[in-house]
Tab-separated table of C-alpha atoms and ligand atoms in Angstrom:
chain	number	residue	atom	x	y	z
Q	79	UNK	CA	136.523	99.054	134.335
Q	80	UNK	CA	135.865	95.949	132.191
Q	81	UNK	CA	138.008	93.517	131.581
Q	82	UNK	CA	140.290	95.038	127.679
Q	83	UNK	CA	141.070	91.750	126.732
Q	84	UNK	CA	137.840	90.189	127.135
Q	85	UNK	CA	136.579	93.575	125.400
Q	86	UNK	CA	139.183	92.706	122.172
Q	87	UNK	CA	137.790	89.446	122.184
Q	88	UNK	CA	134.327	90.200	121.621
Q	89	UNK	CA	134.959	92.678	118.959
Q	90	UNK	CA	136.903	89.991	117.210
Q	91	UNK	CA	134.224	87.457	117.576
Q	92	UNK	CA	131.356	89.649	116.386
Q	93	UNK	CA	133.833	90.736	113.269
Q	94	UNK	CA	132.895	86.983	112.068
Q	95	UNK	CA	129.160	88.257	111.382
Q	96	UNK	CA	130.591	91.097	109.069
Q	97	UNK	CA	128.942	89.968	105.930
Q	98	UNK	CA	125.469	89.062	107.851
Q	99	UNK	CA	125.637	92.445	109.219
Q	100	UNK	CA	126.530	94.504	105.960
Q	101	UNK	CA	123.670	92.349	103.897
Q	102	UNK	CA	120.715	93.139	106.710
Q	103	UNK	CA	121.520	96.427	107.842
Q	104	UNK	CA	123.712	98.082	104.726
Q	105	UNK	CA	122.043	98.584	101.005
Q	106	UNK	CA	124.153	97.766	97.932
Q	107	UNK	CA	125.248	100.874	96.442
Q	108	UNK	CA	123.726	99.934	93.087
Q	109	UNK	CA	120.291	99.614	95.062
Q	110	UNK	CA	120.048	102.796	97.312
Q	111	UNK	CA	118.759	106.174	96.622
Q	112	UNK	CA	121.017	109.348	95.504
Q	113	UNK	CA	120.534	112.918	96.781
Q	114	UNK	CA	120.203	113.687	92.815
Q	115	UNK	CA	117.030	110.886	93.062
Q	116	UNK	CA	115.341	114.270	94.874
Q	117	UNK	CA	116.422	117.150	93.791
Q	118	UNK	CA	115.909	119.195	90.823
Q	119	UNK	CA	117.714	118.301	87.535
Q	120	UNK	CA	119.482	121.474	86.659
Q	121	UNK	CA	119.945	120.095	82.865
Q	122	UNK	CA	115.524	120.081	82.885
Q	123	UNK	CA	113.551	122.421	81.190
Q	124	UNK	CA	111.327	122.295	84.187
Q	125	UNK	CA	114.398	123.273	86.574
Q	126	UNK	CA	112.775	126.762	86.654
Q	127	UNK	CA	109.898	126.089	87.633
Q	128	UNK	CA	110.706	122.782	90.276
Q	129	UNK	CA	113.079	125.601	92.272
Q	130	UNK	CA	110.244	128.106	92.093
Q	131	UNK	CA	108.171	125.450	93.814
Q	132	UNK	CA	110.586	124.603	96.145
Q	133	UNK	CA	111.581	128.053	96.782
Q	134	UNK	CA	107.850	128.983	97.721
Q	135	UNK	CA	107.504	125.908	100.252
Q	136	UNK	CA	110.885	126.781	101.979
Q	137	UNK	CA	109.554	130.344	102.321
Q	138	UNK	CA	106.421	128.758	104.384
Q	139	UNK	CA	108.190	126.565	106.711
Q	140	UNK	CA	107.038	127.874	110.427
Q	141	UNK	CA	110.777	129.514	111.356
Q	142	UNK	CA	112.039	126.920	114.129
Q	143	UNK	CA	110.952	123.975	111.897
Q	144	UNK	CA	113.495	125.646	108.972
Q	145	UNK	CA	116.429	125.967	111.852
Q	146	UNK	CA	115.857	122.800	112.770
Q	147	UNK	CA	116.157	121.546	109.173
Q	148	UNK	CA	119.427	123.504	108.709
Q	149	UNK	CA	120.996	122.209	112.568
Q	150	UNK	CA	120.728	118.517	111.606
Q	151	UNK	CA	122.152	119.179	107.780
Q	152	UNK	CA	124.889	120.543	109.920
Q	153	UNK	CA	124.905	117.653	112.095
Q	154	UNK	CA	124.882	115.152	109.055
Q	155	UNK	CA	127.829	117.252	107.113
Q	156	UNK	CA	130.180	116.732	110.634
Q	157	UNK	CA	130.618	112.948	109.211
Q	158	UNK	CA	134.303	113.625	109.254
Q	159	UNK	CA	134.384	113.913	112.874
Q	160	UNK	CA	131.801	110.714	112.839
Q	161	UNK	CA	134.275	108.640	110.968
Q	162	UNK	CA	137.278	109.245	112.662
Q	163	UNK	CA	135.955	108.773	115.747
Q	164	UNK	CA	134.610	105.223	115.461
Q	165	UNK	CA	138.386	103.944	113.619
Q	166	UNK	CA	139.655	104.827	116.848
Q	167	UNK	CA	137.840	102.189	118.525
Q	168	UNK	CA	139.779	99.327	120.507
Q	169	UNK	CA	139.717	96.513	117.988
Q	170	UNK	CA	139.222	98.249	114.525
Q	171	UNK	CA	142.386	97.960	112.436
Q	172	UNK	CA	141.926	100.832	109.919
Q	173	UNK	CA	144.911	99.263	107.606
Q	174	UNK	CA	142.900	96.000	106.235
Q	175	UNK	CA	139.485	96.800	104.221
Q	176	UNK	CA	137.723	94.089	105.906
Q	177	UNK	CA	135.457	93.926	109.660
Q	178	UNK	CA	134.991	96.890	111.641
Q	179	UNK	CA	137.063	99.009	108.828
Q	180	UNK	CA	134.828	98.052	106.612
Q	181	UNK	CA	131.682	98.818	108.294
Q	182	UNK	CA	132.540	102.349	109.367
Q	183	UNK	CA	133.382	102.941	105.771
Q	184	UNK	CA	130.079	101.320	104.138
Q	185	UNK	CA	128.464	103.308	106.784
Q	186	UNK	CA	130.001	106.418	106.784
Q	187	UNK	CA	129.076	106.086	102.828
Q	188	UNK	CA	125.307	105.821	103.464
Q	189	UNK	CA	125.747	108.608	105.731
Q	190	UNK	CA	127.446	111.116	103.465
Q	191	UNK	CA	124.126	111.429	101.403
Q	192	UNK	CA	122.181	112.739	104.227
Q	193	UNK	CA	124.352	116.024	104.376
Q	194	UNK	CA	124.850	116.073	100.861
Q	195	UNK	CA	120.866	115.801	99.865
Q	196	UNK	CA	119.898	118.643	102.637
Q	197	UNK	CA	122.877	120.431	101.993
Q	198	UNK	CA	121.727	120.612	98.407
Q	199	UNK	CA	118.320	121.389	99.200
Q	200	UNK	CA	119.076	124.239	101.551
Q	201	UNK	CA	121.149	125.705	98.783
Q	202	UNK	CA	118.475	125.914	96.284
Q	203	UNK	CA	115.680	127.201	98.745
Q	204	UNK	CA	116.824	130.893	98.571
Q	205	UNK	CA	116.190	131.325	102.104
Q	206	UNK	CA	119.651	130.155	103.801
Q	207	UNK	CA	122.515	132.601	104.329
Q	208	UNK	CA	125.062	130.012	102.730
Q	209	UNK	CA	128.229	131.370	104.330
Q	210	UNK	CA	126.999	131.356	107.594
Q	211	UNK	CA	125.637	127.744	107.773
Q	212	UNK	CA	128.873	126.807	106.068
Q	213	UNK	CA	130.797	128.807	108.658
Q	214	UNK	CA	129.284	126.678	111.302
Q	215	UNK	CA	129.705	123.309	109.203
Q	216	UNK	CA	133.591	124.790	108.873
Q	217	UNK	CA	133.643	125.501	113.057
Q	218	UNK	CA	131.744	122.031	113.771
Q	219	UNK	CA	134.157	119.746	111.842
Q	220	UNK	CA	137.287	121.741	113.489
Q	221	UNK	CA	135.941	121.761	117.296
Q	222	UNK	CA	135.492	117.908	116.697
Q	223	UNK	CA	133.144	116.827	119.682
Q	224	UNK	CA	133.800	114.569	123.481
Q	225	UNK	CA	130.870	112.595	123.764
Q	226	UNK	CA	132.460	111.106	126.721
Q	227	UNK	CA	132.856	107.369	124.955
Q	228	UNK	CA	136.632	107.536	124.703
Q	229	UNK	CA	137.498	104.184	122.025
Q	230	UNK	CA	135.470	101.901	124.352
Q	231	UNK	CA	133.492	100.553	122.024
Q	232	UNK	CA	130.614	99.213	124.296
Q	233	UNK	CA	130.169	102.662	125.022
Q	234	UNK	CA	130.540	103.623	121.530
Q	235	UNK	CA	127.556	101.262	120.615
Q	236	UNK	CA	125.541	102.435	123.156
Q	237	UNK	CA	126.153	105.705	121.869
Q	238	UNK	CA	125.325	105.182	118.391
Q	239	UNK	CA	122.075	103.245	118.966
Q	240	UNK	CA	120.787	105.816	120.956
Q	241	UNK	CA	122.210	108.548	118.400
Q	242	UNK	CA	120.942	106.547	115.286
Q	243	UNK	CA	117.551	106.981	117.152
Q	244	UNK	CA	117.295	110.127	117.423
Q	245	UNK	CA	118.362	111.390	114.108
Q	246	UNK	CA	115.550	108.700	112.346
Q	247	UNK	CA	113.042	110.610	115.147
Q	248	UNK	CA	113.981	114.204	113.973
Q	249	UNK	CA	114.483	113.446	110.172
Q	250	UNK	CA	111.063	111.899	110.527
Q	251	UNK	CA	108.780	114.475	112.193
Q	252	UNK	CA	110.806	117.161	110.240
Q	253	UNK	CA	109.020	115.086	107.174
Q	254	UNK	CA	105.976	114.419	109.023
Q	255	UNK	CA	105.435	118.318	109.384
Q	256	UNK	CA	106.288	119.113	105.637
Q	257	UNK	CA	104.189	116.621	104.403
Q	258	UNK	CA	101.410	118.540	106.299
Q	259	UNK	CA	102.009	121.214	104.800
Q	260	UNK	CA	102.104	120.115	101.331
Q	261	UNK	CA	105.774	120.192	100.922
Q	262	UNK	CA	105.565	116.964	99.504
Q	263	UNK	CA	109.474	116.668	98.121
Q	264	UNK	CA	110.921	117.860	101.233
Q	265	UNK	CA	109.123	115.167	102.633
Q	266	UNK	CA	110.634	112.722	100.405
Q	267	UNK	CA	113.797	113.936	101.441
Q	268	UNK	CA	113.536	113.210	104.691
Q	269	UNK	CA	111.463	110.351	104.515
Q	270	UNK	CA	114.197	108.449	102.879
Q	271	UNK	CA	117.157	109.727	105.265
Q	272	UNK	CA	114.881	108.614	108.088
Q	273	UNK	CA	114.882	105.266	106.687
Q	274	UNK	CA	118.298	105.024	106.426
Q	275	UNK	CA	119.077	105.965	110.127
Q	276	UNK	CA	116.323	103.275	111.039
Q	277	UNK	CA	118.118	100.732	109.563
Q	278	UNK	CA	121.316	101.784	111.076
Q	279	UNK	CA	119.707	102.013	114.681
Q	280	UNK	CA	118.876	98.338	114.043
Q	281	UNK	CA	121.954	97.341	113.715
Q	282	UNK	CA	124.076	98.969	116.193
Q	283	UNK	CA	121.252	98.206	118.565
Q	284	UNK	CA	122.171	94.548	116.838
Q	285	UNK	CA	125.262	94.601	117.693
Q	286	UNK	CA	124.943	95.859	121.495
Q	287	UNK	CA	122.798	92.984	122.358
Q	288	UNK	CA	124.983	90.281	121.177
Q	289	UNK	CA	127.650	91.983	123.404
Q	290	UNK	CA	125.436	91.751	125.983
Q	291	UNK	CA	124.896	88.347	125.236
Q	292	UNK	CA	128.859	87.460	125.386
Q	293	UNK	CA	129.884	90.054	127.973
Q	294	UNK	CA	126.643	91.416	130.263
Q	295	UNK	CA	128.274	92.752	133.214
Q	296	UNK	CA	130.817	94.439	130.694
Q	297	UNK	CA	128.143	96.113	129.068
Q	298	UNK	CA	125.662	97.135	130.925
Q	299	UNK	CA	128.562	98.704	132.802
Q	300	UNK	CA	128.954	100.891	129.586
Q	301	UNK	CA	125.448	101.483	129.687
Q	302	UNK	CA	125.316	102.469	132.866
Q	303	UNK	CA	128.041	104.683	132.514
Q	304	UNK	CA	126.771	106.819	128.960
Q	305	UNK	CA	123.444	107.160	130.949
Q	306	UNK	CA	125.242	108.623	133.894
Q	307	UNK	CA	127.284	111.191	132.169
Q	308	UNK	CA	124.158	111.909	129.675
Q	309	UNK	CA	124.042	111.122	125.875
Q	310	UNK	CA	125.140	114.478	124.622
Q	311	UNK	CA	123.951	115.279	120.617
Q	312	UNK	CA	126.963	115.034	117.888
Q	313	UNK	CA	126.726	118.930	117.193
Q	314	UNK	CA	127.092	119.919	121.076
Q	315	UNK	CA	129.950	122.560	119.936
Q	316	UNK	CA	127.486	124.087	117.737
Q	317	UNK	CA	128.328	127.641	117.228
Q	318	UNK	CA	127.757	130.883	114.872
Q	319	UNK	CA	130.278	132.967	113.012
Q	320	UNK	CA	131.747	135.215	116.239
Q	321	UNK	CA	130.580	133.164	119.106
Q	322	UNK	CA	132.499	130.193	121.245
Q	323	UNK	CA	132.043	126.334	120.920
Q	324	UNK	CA	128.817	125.444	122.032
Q	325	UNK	CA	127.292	128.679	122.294
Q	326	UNK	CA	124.696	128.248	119.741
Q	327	UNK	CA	123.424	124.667	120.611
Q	328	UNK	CA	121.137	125.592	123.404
Q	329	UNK	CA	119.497	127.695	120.819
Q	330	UNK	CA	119.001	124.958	118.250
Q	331	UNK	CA	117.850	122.654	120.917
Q	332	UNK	CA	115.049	125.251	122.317
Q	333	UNK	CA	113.830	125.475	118.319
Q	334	UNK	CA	113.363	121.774	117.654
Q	335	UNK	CA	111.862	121.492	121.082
Q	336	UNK	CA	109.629	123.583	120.086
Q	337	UNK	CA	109.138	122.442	116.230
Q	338	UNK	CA	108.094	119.263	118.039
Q	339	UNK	CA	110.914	117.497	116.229
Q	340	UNK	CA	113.273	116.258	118.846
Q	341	UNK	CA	112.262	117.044	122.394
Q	342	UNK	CA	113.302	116.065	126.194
Q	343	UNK	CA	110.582	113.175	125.766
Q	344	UNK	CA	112.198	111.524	122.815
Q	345	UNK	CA	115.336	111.339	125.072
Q	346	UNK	CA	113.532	109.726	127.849
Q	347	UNK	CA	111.323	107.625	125.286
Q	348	UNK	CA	114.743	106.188	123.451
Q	349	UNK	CA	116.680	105.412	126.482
Q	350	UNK	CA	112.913	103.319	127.506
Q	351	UNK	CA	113.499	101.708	124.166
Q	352	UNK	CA	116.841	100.770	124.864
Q	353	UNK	CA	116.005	99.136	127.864
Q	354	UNK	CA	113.193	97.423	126.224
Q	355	UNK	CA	115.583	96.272	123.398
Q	356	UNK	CA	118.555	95.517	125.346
Q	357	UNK	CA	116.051	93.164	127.727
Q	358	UNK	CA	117.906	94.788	131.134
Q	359	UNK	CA	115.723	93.944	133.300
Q	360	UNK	CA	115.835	90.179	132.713
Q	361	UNK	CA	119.870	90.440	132.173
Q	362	UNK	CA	121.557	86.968	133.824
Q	363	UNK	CA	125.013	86.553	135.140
Q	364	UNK	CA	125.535	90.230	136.222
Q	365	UNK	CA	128.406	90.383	138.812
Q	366	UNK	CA	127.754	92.862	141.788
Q	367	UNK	CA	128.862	95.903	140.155
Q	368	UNK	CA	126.794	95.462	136.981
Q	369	UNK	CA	123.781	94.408	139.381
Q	370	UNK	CA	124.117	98.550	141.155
Q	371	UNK	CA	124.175	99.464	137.603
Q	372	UNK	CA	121.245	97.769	136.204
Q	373	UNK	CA	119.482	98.877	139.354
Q	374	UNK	CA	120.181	102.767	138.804
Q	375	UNK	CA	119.635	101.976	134.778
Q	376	UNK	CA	116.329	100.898	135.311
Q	377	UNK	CA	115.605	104.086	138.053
Q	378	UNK	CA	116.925	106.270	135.976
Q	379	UNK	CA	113.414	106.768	133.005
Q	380	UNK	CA	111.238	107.777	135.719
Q	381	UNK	CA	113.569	110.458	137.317
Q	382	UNK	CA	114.500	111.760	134.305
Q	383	UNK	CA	110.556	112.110	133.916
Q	384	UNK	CA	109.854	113.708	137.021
Q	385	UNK	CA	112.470	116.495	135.970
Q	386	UNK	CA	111.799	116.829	132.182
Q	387	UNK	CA	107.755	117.386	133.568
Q	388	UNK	CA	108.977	120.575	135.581
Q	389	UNK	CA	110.569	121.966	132.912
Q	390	UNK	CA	109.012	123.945	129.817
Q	391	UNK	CA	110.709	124.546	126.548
Q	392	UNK	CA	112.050	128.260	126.855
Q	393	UNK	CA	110.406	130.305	124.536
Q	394	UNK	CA	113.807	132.943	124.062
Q	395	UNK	CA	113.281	134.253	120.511
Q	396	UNK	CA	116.838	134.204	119.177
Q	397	UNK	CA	117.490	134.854	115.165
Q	398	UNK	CA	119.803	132.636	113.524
Q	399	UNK	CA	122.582	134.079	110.982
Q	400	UNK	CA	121.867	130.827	109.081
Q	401	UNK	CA	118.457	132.340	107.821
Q	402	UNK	CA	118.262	134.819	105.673
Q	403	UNK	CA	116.112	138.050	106.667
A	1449	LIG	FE1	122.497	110.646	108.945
A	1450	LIG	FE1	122.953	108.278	111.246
């Protein structure tokens, strides 16, 4: 494995670039939006009629589109799990306010209003079973999640660029296909937590690339080694009320596969990015090991393409306890 101390020494020496970091990628909290910016005002005289209207749109999402919407609440309200995971990392000190503590915390706090907005939202649409999706929430947050990083925190960075990603693709097209359909404030909604994961994808994609600017072969090691073992999603252990860990997630995955909101080709299509962003193919100073790994890095898009074409999304009709009948 890469060399700890060297490791310890980068994290320190990126630390320095704390403020730089927090003013491009973070907003001040008297700046950025609230859930409450998007929801009905309960104290209006037009609450009535604003839930009515939402109420009507929710009823007309297409049924894997509304699953999907409700999974990646559920995936934004597992922030506990998020947060305690990343002040685990080697080289964050959770007892000082200040450099990696303080990141994870102003980012964990832009984070909490994505679950709390959808959560919100969900709520008033009249067409979630509450207990159920709050079951799962409940189950999610105690199964906790291995995605395989351990507190490396190359790997973690990796990780959470490619993670980041993702949730800015699905929050996106989940807004995208509301807007079409004239759900305009669901779009909104979306819209503005999509934003918010695109400026956190920036900047742990940021922060990768200066550690592969101080530490290459370290790091694209890492990279190598998420690839190999697969970027798993932060709600793998999905599950229903009476199942086991993980038995719901294939389900999930099938209906935003097929809601066109996060599919086998955005995987594929971020880990391109990646190696677009990261520059891997033009990486200098590799020693031999990180050389094999760049080489089965930059192999890897067009296998995984080969195998993702032979496969069609599976078209098992499965009803969710999260939606009410
Ligand atoms: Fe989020
Ligand atoms: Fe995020």
């Amino acid at each position: 494995m890469h060399d700890k101390q060297l490791q310890l020494e980068v994290m320190k020496t990126l630390e320095g670039n704390m403020p730089e970091f927090i003013s491009s990628y973070l907003t001040p909290i008297e700046k950025i939006w609230q859930p409450s910016d998007f929801l009905p005002d309960s104290s209006s005289d037009n609450f009535r009629y604003e839930i009515e209207e939402l109420q009507t749109f929710a009823r007309e999402m297409p049924y894997d589109l509304f699953v999907t919407l409700i999974g990646d609440c559920i995936t934004e309200e597992a922030l506990p799990t998020y947060e305690s995971w990343l002040m685990d990392l080697d080289g964050v000190n959770q007892q000082e306010n200040v450099g990696w503590t303080q990141w994870i915390r102003a980012w964990t706090a832009e984070e909490n209003r994505h679950g709390d907005l959808l959560g919100k939202y969900l709520y008033l649409c009249g067409r979630v079973n509450m207990r159920e999706m709050e079951i799962t929430t409940h189950h999610l947050i105690n199964d906790g999640f291995d995605i395989g990083t351990s507190s490396d925190p190359y790997k973690n960075f990796v990780y959470t660029s490619f993670q980041e990603t993702a949730t800015n693709i699905s929050h996106r097209r989940v807004g995208t296909l509301a807007k079409q359909s004239g759900n305009k404030k669901l779009a909104q909604m979306c819209g503005v937590i999509a934003a918010d994961e695109a400026r956190h994808a920036k900047a742990y994609k940021d922060f990768a690339s200066r550690i592969f600017d101080m530490d290459a072969s370290g790091m694209m090691l890492a990279f190598e080694d998420m690839m190999r073992r697969k970027i798993v999603m932060p709600a793998h252990l999905l599950r229903e009320s009476g199942q086991k860990a993980g038995e719901l997630w294939e389900h999930f995955s099938d209906a935003a596969q097929r809601a066109m909101v996060y599919t086998a080709q955005d995987y594929i299509d971020i880990f391109k990015d990646l190696i677009d962003e990261w520059k891997i193919d033009s990486l200098k100073n590799l020693n031999d090991k990180a050389e094999r790994a760049r080489d089965y890095v930059m192999k890897l898009p067009d296998r995984l393409q080969k195998i993702s074409d032979r496969i069609a999304t599976p078209h098992l009709p499965y009803s969710f306890k999260w939606v009410k009948s």
